[in-house]
PDB file of C-alpha atoms in Angstrom:
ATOM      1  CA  UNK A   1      12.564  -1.888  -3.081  1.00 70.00           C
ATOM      2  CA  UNK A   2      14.015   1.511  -2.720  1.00 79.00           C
ATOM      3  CA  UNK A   3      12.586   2.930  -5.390  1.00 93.00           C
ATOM      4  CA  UNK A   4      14.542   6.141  -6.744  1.00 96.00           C
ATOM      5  CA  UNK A   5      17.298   7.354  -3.605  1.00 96.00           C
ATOM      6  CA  UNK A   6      19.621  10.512  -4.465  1.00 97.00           C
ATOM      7  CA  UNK A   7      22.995  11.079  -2.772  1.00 96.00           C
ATOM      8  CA  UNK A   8      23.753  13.721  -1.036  1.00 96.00           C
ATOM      9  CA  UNK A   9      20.600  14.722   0.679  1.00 94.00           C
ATOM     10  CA  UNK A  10      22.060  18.395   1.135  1.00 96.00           C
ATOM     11  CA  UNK A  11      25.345  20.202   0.231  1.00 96.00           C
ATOM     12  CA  UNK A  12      26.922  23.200   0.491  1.00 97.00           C
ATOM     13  CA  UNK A  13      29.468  24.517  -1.994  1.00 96.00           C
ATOM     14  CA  UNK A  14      31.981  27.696  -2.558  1.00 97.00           C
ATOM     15  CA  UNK A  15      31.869  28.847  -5.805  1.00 97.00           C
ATOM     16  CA  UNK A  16      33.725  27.475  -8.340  1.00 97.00           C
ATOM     17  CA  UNK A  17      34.119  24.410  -6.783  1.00 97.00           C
ATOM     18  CA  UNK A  18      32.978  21.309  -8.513  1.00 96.00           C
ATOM     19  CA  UNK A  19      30.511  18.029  -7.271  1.00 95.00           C
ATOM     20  CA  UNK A  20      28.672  15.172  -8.531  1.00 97.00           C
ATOM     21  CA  UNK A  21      25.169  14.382  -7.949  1.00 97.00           C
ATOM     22  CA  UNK A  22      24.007  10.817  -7.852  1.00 97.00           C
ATOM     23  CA  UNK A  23      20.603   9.143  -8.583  1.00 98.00           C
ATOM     24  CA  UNK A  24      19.898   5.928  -8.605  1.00 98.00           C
ATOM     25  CA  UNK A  25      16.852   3.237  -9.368  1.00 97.00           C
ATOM     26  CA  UNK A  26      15.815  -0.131  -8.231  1.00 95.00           C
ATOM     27  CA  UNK A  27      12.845  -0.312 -10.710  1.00 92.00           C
ATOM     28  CA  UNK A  28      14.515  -1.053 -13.914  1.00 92.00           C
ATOM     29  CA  UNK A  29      13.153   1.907 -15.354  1.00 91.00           C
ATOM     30  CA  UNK A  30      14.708   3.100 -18.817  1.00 90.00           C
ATOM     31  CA  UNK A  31      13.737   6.551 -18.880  1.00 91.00           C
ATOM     32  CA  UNK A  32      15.697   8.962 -16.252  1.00 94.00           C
ATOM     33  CA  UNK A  33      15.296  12.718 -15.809  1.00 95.00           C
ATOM     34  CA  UNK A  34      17.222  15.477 -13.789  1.00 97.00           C
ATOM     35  CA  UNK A  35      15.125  18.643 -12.145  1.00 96.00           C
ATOM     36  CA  UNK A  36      15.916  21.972 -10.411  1.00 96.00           C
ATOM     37  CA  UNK A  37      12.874  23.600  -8.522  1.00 95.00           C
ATOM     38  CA  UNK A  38      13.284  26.996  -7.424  1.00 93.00           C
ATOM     39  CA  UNK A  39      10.890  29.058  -4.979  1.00 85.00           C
ATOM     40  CA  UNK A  40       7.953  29.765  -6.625  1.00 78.00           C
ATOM     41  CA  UNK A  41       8.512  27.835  -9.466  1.00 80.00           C
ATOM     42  CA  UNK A  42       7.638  24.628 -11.223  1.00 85.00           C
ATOM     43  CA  UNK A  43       9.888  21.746 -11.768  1.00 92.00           C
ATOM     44  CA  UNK A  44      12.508  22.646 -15.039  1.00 93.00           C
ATOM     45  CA  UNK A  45      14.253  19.758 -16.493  1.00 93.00           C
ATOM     46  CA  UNK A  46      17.707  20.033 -16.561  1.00 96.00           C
ATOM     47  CA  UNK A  47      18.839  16.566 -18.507  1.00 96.00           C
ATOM     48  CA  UNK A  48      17.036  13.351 -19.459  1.00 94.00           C
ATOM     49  CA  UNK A  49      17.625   9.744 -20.718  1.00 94.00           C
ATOM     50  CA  UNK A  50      15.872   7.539 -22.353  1.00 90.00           C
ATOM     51  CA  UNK A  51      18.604   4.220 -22.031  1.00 91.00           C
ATOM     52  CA  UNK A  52      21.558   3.475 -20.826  1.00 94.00           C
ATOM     53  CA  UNK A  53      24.406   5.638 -22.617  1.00 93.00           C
ATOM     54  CA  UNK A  54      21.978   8.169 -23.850  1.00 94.00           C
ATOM     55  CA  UNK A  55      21.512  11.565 -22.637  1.00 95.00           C
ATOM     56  CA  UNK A  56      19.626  14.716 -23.962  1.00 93.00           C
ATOM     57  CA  UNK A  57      19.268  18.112 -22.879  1.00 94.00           C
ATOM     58  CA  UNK A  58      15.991  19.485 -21.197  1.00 91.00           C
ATOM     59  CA  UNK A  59      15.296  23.242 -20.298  1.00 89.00           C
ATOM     60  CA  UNK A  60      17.866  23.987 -18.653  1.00 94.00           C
ATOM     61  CA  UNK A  61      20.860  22.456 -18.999  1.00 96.00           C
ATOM     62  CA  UNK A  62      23.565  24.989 -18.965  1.00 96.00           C
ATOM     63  CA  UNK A  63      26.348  24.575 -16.136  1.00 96.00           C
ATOM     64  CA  UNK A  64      25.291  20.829 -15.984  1.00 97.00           C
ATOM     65  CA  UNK A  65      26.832  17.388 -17.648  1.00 97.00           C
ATOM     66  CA  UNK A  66      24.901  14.114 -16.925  1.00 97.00           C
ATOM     67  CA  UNK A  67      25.759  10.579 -17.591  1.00 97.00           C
ATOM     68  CA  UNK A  68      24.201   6.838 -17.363  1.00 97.00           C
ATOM     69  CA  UNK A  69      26.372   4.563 -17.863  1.00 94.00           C
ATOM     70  CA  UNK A  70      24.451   2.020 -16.029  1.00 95.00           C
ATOM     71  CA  UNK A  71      20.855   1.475 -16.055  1.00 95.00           C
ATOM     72  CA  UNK A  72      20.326   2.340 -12.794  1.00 97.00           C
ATOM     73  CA  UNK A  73      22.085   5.388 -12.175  1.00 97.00           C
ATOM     74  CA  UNK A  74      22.018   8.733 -13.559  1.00 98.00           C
ATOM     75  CA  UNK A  75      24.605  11.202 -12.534  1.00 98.00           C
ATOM     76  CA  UNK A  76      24.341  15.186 -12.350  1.00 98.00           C
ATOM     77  CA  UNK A  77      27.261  16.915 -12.561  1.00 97.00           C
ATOM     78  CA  UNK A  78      28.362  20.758 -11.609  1.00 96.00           C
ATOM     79  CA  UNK A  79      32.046  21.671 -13.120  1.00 91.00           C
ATOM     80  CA  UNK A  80      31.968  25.165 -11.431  1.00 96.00           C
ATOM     81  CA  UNK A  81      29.418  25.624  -9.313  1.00 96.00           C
ATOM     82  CA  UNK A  82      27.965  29.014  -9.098  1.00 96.00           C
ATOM     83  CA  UNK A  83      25.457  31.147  -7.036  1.00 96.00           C
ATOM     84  CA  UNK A  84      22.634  30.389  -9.366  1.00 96.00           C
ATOM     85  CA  UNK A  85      22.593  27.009  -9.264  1.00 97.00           C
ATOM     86  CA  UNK A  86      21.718  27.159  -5.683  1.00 97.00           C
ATOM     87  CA  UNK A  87      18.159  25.146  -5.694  1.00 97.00           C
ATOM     88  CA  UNK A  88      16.442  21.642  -4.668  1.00 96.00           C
ATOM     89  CA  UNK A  89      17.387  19.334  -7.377  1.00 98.00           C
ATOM     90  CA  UNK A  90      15.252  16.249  -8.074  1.00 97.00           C
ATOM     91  CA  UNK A  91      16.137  13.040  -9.806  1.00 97.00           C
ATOM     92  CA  UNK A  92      13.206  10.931 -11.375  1.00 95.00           C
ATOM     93  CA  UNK A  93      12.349   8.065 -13.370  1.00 93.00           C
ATOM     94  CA  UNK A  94       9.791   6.199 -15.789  1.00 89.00           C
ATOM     95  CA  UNK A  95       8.927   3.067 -17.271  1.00 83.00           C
ATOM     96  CA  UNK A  96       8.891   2.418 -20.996  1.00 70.00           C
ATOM     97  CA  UNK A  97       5.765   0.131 -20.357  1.00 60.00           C
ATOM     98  CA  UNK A  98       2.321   1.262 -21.885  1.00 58.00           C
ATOM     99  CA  UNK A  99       0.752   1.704 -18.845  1.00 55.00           C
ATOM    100  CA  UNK A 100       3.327   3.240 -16.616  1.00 53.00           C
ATOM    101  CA  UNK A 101       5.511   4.952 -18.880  1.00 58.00           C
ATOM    102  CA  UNK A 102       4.014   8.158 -17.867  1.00 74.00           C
ATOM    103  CA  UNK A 103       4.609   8.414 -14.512  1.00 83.00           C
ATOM    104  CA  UNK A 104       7.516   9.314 -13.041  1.00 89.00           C
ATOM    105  CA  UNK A 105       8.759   8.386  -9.890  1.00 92.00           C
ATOM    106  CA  UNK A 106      10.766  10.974  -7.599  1.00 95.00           C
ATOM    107  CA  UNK A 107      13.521  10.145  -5.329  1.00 96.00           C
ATOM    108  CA  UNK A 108      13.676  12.876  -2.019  1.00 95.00           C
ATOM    109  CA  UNK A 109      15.615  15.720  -3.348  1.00 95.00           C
ATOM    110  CA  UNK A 110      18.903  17.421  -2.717  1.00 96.00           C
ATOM    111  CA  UNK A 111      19.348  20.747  -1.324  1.00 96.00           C
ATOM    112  CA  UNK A 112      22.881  22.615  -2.635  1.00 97.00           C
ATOM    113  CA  UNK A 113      23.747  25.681  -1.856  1.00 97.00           C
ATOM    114  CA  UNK A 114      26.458  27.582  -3.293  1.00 97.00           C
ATOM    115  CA  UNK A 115      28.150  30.121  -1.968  1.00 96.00           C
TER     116      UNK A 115
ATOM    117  CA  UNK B   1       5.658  25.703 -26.623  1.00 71.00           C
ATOM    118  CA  UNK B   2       3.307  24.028 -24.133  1.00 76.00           C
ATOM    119  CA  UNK B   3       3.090  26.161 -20.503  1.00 90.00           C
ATOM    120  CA  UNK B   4       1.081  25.372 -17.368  1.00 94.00           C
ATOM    121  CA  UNK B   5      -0.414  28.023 -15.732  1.00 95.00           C
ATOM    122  CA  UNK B   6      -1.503  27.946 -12.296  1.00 96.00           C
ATOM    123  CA  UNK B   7      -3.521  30.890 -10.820  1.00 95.00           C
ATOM    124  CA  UNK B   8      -3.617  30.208  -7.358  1.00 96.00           C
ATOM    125  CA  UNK B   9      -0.554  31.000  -5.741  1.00 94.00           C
ATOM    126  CA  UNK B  10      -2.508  29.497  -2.358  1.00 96.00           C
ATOM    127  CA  UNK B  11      -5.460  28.630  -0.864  1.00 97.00           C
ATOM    128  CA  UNK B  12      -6.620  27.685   2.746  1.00 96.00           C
ATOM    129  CA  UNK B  13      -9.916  25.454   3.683  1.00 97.00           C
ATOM    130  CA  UNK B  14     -11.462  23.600   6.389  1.00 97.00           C
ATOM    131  CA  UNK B  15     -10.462  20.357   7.376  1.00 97.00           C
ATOM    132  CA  UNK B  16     -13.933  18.421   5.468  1.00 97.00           C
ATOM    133  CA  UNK B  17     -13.976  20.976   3.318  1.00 97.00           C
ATOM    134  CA  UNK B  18     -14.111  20.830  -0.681  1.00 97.00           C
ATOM    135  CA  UNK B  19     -11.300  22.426  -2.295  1.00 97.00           C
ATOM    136  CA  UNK B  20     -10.506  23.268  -6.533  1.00 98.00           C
ATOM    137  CA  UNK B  21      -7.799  24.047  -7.635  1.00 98.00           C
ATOM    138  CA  UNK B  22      -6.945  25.525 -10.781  1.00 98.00           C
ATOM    139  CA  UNK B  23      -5.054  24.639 -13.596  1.00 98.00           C
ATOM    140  CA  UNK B  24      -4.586  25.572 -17.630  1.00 97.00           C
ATOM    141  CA  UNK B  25      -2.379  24.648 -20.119  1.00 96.00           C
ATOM    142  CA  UNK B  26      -1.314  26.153 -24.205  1.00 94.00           C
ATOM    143  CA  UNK B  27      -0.677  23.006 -26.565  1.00 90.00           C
ATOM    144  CA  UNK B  28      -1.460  22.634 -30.145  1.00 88.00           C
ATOM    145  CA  UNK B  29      -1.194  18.613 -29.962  1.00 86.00           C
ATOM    146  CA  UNK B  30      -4.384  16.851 -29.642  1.00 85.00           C
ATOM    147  CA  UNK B  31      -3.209  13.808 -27.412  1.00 85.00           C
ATOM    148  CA  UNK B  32      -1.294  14.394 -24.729  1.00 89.00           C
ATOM    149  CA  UNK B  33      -1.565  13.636 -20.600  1.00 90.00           C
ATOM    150  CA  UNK B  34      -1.633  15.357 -17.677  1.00 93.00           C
ATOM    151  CA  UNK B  35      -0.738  15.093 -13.733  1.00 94.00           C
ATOM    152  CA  UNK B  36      -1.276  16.551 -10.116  1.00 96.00           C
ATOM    153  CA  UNK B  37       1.416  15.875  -8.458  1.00 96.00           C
ATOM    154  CA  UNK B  38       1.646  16.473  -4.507  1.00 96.00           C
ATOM    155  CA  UNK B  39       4.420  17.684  -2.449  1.00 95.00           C
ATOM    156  CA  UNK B  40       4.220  17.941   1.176  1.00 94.00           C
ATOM    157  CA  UNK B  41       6.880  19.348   3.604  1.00 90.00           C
ATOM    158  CA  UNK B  42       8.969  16.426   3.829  1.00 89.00           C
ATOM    159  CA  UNK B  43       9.319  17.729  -0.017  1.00 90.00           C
ATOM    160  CA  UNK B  44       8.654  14.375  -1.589  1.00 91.00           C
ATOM    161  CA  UNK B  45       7.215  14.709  -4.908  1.00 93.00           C
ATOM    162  CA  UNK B  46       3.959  11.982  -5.315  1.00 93.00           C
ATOM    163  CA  UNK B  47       1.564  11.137  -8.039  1.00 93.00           C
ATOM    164  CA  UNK B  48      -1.611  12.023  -7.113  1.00 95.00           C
ATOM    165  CA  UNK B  49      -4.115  11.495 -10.290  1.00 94.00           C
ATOM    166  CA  UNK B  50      -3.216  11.398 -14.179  1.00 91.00           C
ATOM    167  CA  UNK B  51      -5.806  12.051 -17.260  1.00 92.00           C
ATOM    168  CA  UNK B  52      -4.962  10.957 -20.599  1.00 89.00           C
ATOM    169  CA  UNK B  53      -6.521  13.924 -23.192  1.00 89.00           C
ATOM    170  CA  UNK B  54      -8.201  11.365 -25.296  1.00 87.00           C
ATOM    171  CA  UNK B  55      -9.909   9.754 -22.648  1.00 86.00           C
ATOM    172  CA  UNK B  56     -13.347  11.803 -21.981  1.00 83.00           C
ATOM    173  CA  UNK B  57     -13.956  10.095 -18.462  1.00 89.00           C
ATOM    174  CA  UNK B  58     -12.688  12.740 -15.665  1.00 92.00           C
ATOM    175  CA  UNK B  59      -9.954  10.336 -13.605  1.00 91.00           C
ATOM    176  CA  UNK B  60     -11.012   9.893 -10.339  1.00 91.00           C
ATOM    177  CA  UNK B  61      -8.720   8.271  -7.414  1.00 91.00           C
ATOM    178  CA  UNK B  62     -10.799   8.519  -3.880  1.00 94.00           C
ATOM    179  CA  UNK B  63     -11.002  11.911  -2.686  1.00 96.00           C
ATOM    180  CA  UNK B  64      -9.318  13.298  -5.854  1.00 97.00           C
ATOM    181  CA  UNK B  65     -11.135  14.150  -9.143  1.00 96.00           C
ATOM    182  CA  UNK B  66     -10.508  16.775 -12.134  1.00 97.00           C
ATOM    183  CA  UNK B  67     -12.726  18.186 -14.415  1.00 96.00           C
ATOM    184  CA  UNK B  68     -10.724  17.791 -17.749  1.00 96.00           C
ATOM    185  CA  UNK B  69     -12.031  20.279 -20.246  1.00 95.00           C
ATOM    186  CA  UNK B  70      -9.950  19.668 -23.255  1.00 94.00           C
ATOM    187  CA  UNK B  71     -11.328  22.835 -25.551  1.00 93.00           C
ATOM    188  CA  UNK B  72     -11.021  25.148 -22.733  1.00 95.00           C
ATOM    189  CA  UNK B  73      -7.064  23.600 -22.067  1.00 95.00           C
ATOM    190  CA  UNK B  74      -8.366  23.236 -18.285  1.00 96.00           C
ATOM    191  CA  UNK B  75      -7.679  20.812 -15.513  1.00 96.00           C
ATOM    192  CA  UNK B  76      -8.788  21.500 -12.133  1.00 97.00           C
ATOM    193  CA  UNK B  77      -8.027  18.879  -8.909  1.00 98.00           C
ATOM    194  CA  UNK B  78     -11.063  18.391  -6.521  1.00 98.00           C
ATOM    195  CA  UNK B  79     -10.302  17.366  -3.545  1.00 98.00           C
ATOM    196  CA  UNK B  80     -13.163  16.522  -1.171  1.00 97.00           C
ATOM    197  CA  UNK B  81     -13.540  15.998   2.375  1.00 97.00           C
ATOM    198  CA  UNK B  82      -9.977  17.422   2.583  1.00 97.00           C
ATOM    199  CA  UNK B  83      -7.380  15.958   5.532  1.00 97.00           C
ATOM    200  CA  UNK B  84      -4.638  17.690   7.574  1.00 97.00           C
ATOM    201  CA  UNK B  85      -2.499  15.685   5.389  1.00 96.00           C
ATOM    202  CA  UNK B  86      -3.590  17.162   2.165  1.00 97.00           C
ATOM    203  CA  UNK B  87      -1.724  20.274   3.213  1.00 97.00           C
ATOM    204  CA  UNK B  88       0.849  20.199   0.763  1.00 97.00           C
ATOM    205  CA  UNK B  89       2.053  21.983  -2.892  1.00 96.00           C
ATOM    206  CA  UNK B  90      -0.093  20.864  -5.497  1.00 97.00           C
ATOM    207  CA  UNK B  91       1.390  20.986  -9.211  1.00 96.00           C
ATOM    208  CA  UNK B  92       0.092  20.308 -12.612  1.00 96.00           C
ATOM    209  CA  UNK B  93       2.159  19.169 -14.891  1.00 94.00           C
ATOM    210  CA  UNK B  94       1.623  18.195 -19.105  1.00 92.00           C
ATOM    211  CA  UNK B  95       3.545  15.749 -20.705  1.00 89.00           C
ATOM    212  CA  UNK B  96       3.350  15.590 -24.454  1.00 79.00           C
ATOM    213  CA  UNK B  97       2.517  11.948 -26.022  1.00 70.00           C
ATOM    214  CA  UNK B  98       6.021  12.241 -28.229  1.00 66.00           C
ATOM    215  CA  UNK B  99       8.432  12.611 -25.945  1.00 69.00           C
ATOM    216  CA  UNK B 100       8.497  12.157 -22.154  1.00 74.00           C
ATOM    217  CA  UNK B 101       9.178  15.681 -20.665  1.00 82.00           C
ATOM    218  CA  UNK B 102       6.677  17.082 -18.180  1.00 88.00           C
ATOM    219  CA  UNK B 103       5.966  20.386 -18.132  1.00 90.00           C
ATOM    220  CA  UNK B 104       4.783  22.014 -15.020  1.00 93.00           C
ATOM    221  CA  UNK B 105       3.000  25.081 -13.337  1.00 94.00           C
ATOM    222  CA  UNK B 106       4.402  26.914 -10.744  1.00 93.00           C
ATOM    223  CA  UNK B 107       2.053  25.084  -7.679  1.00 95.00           C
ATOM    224  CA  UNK B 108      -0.221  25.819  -5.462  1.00 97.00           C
ATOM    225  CA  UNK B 109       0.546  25.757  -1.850  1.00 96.00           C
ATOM    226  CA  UNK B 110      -2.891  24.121  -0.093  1.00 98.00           C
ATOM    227  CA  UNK B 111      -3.391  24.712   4.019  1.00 97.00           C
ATOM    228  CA  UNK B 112      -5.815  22.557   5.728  1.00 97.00           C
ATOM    229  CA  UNK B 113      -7.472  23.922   8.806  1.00 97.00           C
ATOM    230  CA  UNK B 114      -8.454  22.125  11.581  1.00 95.00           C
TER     231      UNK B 114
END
């Protein structure tokens, strides 16, 4: 049981350029979430799903496309990357259950910095 | 909209030590739930103790309490008899009941002395 992994663990990008993020969850979780966290600041959601084939926009979601088309995996994506977008990005996810809905579970980040 | 405000930008004890830190939050719904989440260097984001708002009962989990005071929008992490290992970033985060988005504060970085 991985839990939630994220590929790549760090990147480096020229501006303009264009990349994929991917997440991806062992836990059958329905609910999956994008971050950015930036020094000094909190976590700010950048896209979210609540099923397979759904996606909605968080905080921050400008410069960013997302997709699930499986369960499992929830993509971030970066047409034209640019200076700003330069942060740790995390991937998460959640149960629908009751109990555990609540909590999310993190996979171990990805550094990208753009040039 | 809901924000998280932590006040501590960091703090430094002795290993044993009892440590607080801070945390307040601005809703206007009445049921709602809130986390401390850890993050130590390996940057790993973990679940360290969660309070539902309409439970009165402060959560406890080992060394880790809060003292939930709902009318004053506060929730402060105790952590007692604090560990090398508890150095780490500490954020709160608030998740409204209707939807699942957590909002969070902007941490507070915790150094454990030996």
């Amino acid at each position: 049981n991985a839990g939630v992994t994220q590929t790549p663990k760090f990147r480096v990008l020229k501006t303009g350029q264009s990349m994929t993020l991917l997440c991806a969850q062992d836990m059958n979780h329905e609910y999956m979430y994008w971050y950015r966290q930036d020094p000094g600041m909190g976590l700010r959601l950048i896209h979210y799903s609540v099923g397979e084939g759904t996606t909605a926009k968080g905080e921050v979601p400008d410069g960013y496309n997302v997709s699930r088309l499986k369960k499992q995996n929830f993509l971030l994506g970066l047409e034209s990357a640019a200076p700003s977008q330069t942060s740790v990005y995390f991937c998460a996810s959640s149960d629908r259950g009751s109990a555990g809905r609540y909590e999310q579970y993190f996979g171990p980040g990805t550094r990208l910095t753009v040039t | 909209a809901q924000t998280v405000t932590q006040s501590q930008p960091e703090m430094s004890v002795q290993e044993a030590e009892t440590v607080t830190l801070s945390c307040t939050y601005d809703t206007s719904e009445s049921n709602y739930y809130l986390f401390w989440y850890k993050q130590p260097p390996s940057r790993q984001m973990i679940l360290v103790i969660r309070q539902e708002a309409y439970k009165q009962q402060n959560a406890t989990e080992n060394r880790f309490s809060v003292n939930f005071q709902k009318a004053a929008k506060s929730f402060s992490l105790k952590i007692s008899d604090s560990q090398l290992g508890d150095t780490a970033m500490y954020f709160c985060a608030f998740m409204r009941n209707s939807n699942y988005q957590l909002i969070w504060g902007a941490g507070t970085k915790l150094i454990i002395k030996p």
